[in-house]
mmCIF file of C-alpha atoms and ligand atoms in Angstrom:
data_model
loop_
_atom_site.group_PDB
_atom_site.id
_atom_site.type_symbol
_atom_site.label_atom_id
_atom_site.label_comp_id
_atom_site.label_asym_id
_atom_site.label_seq_id
_atom_site.Cartn_x
_atom_site.Cartn_y
_atom_site.Cartn_z
ATOM 1 C CA MET U 1 -14.144 7.124 -18.531
ATOM 2 C CA PRO U 2 -15.954 7.883 -15.339
ATOM 3 C CA ILE U 3 -15.176 6.300 -12.034
ATOM 4 C CA ALA U 4 -17.980 4.220 -10.696
ATOM 5 C CA SER U 5 -18.873 4.667 -7.106
ATOM 6 C CA PHE U 6 -20.321 1.194 -6.824
ATOM 7 C CA ALA U 7 -23.275 0.550 -4.610
ATOM 8 C CA ARG U 8 -22.512 -1.528 -1.556
ATOM 9 C CA ALA U 9 -24.253 -4.643 -2.880
ATOM 10 C CA VAL U 10 -22.302 -4.454 -6.119
ATOM 11 C CA VAL U 11 -19.038 -4.100 -4.233
ATOM 12 C CA ALA U 12 -19.744 -7.327 -2.372
ATOM 13 C CA ALA U 13 -20.622 -9.163 -5.568
ATOM 14 C CA LEU U 14 -17.464 -7.913 -7.255
ATOM 15 C CA SER U 15 -15.062 -8.785 -4.505
ATOM 16 C CA LEU U 16 -15.579 -12.535 -4.464
ATOM 17 C CA PRO U 17 -14.350 -13.618 -7.916
ATOM 18 C CA ILE U 18 -11.610 -10.987 -7.925
ATOM 19 C CA LEU U 19 -10.129 -11.716 -4.541
ATOM 20 C CA ALA U 20 -10.265 -15.438 -5.208
ATOM 21 C CA SER U 21 -7.514 -15.373 -7.831
ATOM 22 C CA PRO U 22 -4.795 -12.848 -7.038
ATOM 23 C CA ALA U 23 -1.810 -15.143 -6.485
ATOM 24 C CA THR U 24 -1.298 -16.437 -10.005
ATOM 25 C CA ALA U 25 -1.966 -13.108 -11.709
ATOM 26 C CA SER U 26 1.553 -12.272 -12.840
ATOM 27 C CA GLU U 27 3.416 -15.569 -12.641
ATOM 28 C CA SER U 28 3.869 -16.140 -16.357
ATOM 29 C CA SER U 29 4.591 -12.546 -17.353
ATOM 30 C CA SER U 30 7.969 -10.964 -17.875
ATOM 31 C CA PHE U 31 6.565 -7.847 -16.246
ATOM 32 C CA SER U 32 5.585 -8.364 -12.648
ATOM 33 C CA SER U 33 3.784 -6.003 -10.314
ATOM 34 C CA THR U 34 2.589 -6.920 -6.865
ATOM 35 C CA ARG U 35 0.098 -4.044 -6.761
ATOM 36 C CA VAL U 36 -1.279 -3.939 -10.315
ATOM 37 C CA ARG U 37 -2.667 -7.418 -10.914
ATOM 38 C CA ALA U 38 -4.123 -8.642 -14.175
ATOM 39 C CA GLU U 39 -6.967 -11.135 -14.099
ATOM 40 C CA THR U 40 -6.220 -12.582 -17.533
ATOM 41 C CA ALA U 41 -3.281 -13.078 -19.895
ATOM 42 C CA GLY U 42 -4.735 -10.397 -22.168
ATOM 43 C CA MET U 43 -4.803 -7.779 -19.442
ATOM 44 C CA ARG U 44 -1.349 -8.887 -18.290
ATOM 45 C CA GLN U 45 -0.036 -8.196 -21.798
ATOM 46 C CA LEU U 46 -1.804 -4.827 -21.849
ATOM 47 C CA ILE U 47 -0.067 -3.753 -18.635
ATOM 48 C CA ALA U 48 3.303 -4.996 -19.910
ATOM 49 C CA ASP U 49 2.925 -3.130 -23.210
ATOM 50 C CA GLY U 50 1.944 0.077 -21.427
ATOM 51 C CA VAL U 51 4.946 -0.174 -19.132
ATOM 52 C CA ALA U 52 7.259 -0.892 -22.085
ATOM 53 C CA GLY U 53 5.899 1.841 -24.340
ATOM 54 C CA SER U 54 5.201 4.863 -22.147
ATOM 55 C CA ALA U 55 7.156 6.558 -19.370
ATOM 56 C CA ALA U 56 3.966 8.195 -18.095
ATOM 57 C CA PHE U 57 2.275 4.793 -17.906
ATOM 58 C CA ARG U 58 5.340 3.355 -16.154
ATOM 59 C CA ALA U 59 5.261 6.178 -13.597
ATOM 60 C CA LEU U 60 1.620 5.427 -12.750
ATOM 61 C CA VAL U 61 2.350 1.753 -12.104
ATOM 62 C CA SER U 62 5.390 2.737 -10.049
ATOM 63 C CA ILE U 63 3.357 5.053 -7.797
ATOM 64 C CA VAL U 64 0.713 2.375 -7.190
ATOM 65 C CA GLU U 65 3.512 -0.133 -6.594
ATOM 66 C CA GLN U 66 4.773 1.973 -3.690
ATOM 67 C CA SER U 67 1.342 2.409 -2.135
ATOM 68 C CA ASP U 68 -0.959 0.226 -0.028
ATOM 69 C CA LEU U 69 -3.406 -0.046 -2.930
ATOM 70 C CA VAL U 70 -3.830 -3.322 -4.812
ATOM 71 C CA VAL U 71 -5.503 -2.827 -8.185
ATOM 72 C CA TYR U 72 -7.067 -5.693 -10.104
ATOM 73 C CA VAL U 73 -7.318 -5.147 -13.853
ATOM 74 C CA ARG U 74 -9.934 -6.922 -15.877
ATOM 75 C CA CYS U 75 -11.748 -6.772 -19.190
ATOM 76 C CA ARG U 76 -15.451 -6.030 -18.979
ATOM 77 C CA LEU U 77 -18.354 -6.092 -21.401
ATOM 78 C CA PHE U 78 -20.120 -2.905 -20.360
ATOM 79 C CA PRO U 79 -23.826 -2.738 -21.128
ATOM 80 C CA GLU U 80 -23.510 1.042 -21.383
ATOM 81 C CA HIS U 81 -22.129 1.807 -24.852
ATOM 82 C CA GLU U 82 -20.392 4.984 -23.813
ATOM 83 C CA LEU U 83 -18.532 3.495 -20.859
ATOM 84 C CA ARG U 84 -14.954 2.554 -21.815
ATOM 85 C CA GLY U 85 -13.481 1.984 -18.376
ATOM 86 C CA ARG U 86 -13.903 2.606 -14.695
ATOM 87 C CA LEU U 87 -12.319 2.241 -11.308
ATOM 88 C CA GLY U 88 -14.268 0.916 -8.356
ATOM 89 C CA PHE U 89 -13.259 0.570 -4.723
ATOM 90 C CA LEU U 90 -13.573 -2.919 -3.227
ATOM 91 C CA SER U 91 -12.382 -3.032 0.371
ATOM 92 C CA ALA U 92 -9.664 -2.396 2.922
ATOM 93 C CA ALA U 93 -8.227 -5.317 4.868
ATOM 94 C CA GLY U 94 -4.963 -6.421 6.463
ATOM 95 C CA GLY U 95 -3.145 -3.164 5.796
ATOM 96 C CA TYR U 96 -4.042 -3.103 2.109
ATOM 97 C CA ARG U 97 -6.750 -1.410 0.114
ATOM 98 C CA TYR U 98 -8.291 -3.103 -2.916
ATOM 99 C CA ALA U 99 -9.688 -1.537 -6.062
ATOM 100 C CA VAL U 100 -10.636 -2.822 -9.500
ATOM 101 C CA ILE U 101 -10.092 -1.341 -12.937
ATOM 102 C CA GLU U 102 -12.449 -2.527 -15.656
ATOM 103 C CA VAL U 103 -11.483 -1.886 -19.284
ATOM 104 C CA SER U 104 -13.999 -2.299 -22.088
ATOM 105 C CA CYS U 105 -13.238 -5.467 -24.078
ATOM 106 C CA TYR U 106 -14.829 -3.919 -27.171
ATOM 107 C CA GLN U 107 -12.180 -1.238 -27.601
ATOM 108 C CA PRO U 108 -9.185 -1.583 -29.974
ATOM 109 C CA TYR U 109 -5.938 -2.537 -28.285
ATOM 110 C CA SER U 110 -4.386 0.936 -28.463
ATOM 111 C CA ALA U 111 -7.553 2.421 -26.960
ATOM 112 C CA GLN U 112 -7.453 -0.146 -24.149
ATOM 113 C CA LEU U 113 -3.942 1.063 -23.304
ATOM 114 C CA GLU U 114 -5.190 4.647 -23.025
ATOM 115 C CA ILE U 115 -8.177 3.568 -20.963
ATOM 116 C CA LEU U 116 -5.937 1.623 -18.612
ATOM 117 C CA ALA U 117 -3.614 4.637 -18.218
ATOM 118 C CA HIS U 118 -6.624 6.835 -17.491
ATOM 119 C CA GLU U 119 -7.902 4.466 -14.820
ATOM 120 C CA LEU U 120 -4.420 4.010 -13.340
ATOM 121 C CA GLN U 121 -4.374 7.786 -12.818
ATOM 122 C CA HIS U 122 -7.553 7.353 -10.780
ATOM 123 C CA ALA U 123 -5.833 4.559 -8.847
ATOM 124 C CA VAL U 124 -2.977 6.972 -8.085
ATOM 125 C CA GLU U 125 -5.545 9.502 -6.857
ATOM 126 C CA VAL U 126 -7.014 6.918 -4.491
ATOM 127 C CA ALA U 127 -3.526 5.771 -3.441
ATOM 128 C CA SER U 128 -2.772 9.345 -2.383
ATOM 129 C CA ALA U 129 -5.855 9.487 -0.144
ATOM 130 C CA PRO U 130 -5.282 6.885 2.599
ATOM 131 C CA TRP U 131 -8.567 7.767 4.284
ATOM 132 C CA VAL U 132 -10.473 6.238 1.373
ATOM 133 C CA VAL U 133 -11.291 2.840 2.854
ATOM 134 C CA ASP U 134 -14.769 1.921 1.623
ATOM 135 C CA ALA U 135 -17.449 2.813 -0.923
ATOM 136 C CA LYS U 136 -18.670 5.717 1.201
ATOM 137 C CA THR U 137 -15.262 7.408 1.621
ATOM 138 C CA PHE U 138 -14.458 6.633 -2.040
ATOM 139 C CA GLU U 139 -17.530 8.543 -3.118
ATOM 140 C CA ARG U 140 -16.805 11.368 -0.665
ATOM 141 C CA PHE U 141 -13.298 11.689 -2.097
ATOM 142 C CA TYR U 142 -14.482 11.993 -5.701
ATOM 143 C CA ALA U 143 -17.402 14.225 -4.785
ATOM 144 C CA ALA U 144 -14.700 16.676 -3.615
ATOM 145 C CA ALA U 145 -11.874 15.946 -6.077
ATOM 146 C CA GLY U 146 -13.859 15.142 -9.210
ATOM 147 C CA GLU U 147 -16.826 16.213 -11.221
ATOM 148 C CA LEU U 148 -20.105 14.293 -11.115
ATOM 149 C CA VAL U 149 -20.833 13.275 -14.701
ATOM 150 C CA SER U 150 -23.767 10.928 -14.227
ATOM 151 C CA SER U 151 -25.979 9.446 -11.573
ATOM 152 C CA SER U 152 -28.443 6.653 -12.177
ATOM 153 C CA GLY U 153 -29.706 3.600 -10.354
ATOM 154 C CA GLY U 154 -27.671 4.370 -7.236
ATOM 155 C CA THR U 155 -24.382 4.502 -9.160
ATOM 156 C CA LYS U 156 -22.619 7.818 -9.377
ATOM 157 C CA MET U 157 -19.911 8.483 -11.954
ATOM 158 C CA TYR U 158 -17.139 11.008 -11.427
ATOM 159 C CA GLU U 159 -14.348 12.305 -13.627
ATOM 160 C CA THR U 160 -11.096 14.194 -13.023
ATOM 161 C CA CYS U 161 -9.066 16.415 -15.355
ATOM 162 C CA ALA U 162 -5.857 14.661 -14.296
ATOM 163 C CA ALA U 163 -7.042 11.304 -15.644
ATOM 164 C CA VAL U 164 -8.047 12.797 -18.998
ATOM 165 C CA GLU U 165 -4.678 14.559 -19.293
ATOM 166 C CA ARG U 166 -2.717 11.474 -18.257
ATOM 167 C CA ALA U 167 -4.381 9.308 -20.903
ATOM 168 C CA ALA U 168 -3.574 11.917 -23.560
ATOM 169 C CA ARG U 169 0.083 11.928 -22.530
ATOM 170 C CA VAL U 170 0.294 8.143 -22.693
ATOM 171 C CA ARG U 171 -1.365 8.228 -26.124
ATOM 172 C CA ARG U 172 1.281 10.667 -27.401
ATOM 173 C CA GLU U 173 4.099 8.549 -26.004
ATOM 174 C CA LEU U 174 2.725 5.335 -27.479
ATOM 175 C CA ARG U 175 2.427 6.955 -30.922
ATOM 176 C CA GLN U 176 6.153 7.643 -30.886
ATOM 177 C CA ILE U 177 7.004 3.943 -30.691
ATOM 178 C CA ASP U 178 6.329 1.137 -33.127
ATOM 179 C CA LEU U 179 2.775 -0.008 -32.550
ATOM 180 C CA GLY U 180 2.960 -2.589 -35.333
ATOM 181 C CA GLY U 181 3.226 -5.451 -32.880
ATOM 182 C CA PHE U 182 0.143 -4.383 -31.006
ATOM 183 C CA LYS U 183 -3.115 -6.105 -31.735
HETATM 184 ZN ZN1 ZN V 201 -12.028 8.812 -15.477
#
């Protein structure tokens, strides 16, 4: 689940619909986070189930919660078949930094939980690097901290061992609870 270092033009296109609807993101959910914001009811439920079912997942949300990073979570129909999720950096403004996690809508629910945990680990990585403030510094950070896994059309994809390990831990924890209620 590589991180996308979005091209500048893509960042601008992404930021408009996302930043337009942050306020109502968690109003109707029993779980509420001011930093991890779902764009839809489905993603809101995914976050709530991850928090309820996995201590490792809960810890990731907690770390982001205490940072200056606001992470929007949305479902995405990726044209690339192999891409299951990614984190992109949007902007820094008013003392906050904004990023977006996109989870593949095509994946089964349990897989979406793992993908979200994986991408939340990347969010924690970005949260721990306050000098990451735009697409350029985001890419510089992952060029140093991650491994370049693909590069095409101006978009570079990076991966980190920590994110792969974190998703595996969340998967183990979720298997220990009753997943019967999950879609
Ligand atoms: Zn990744």
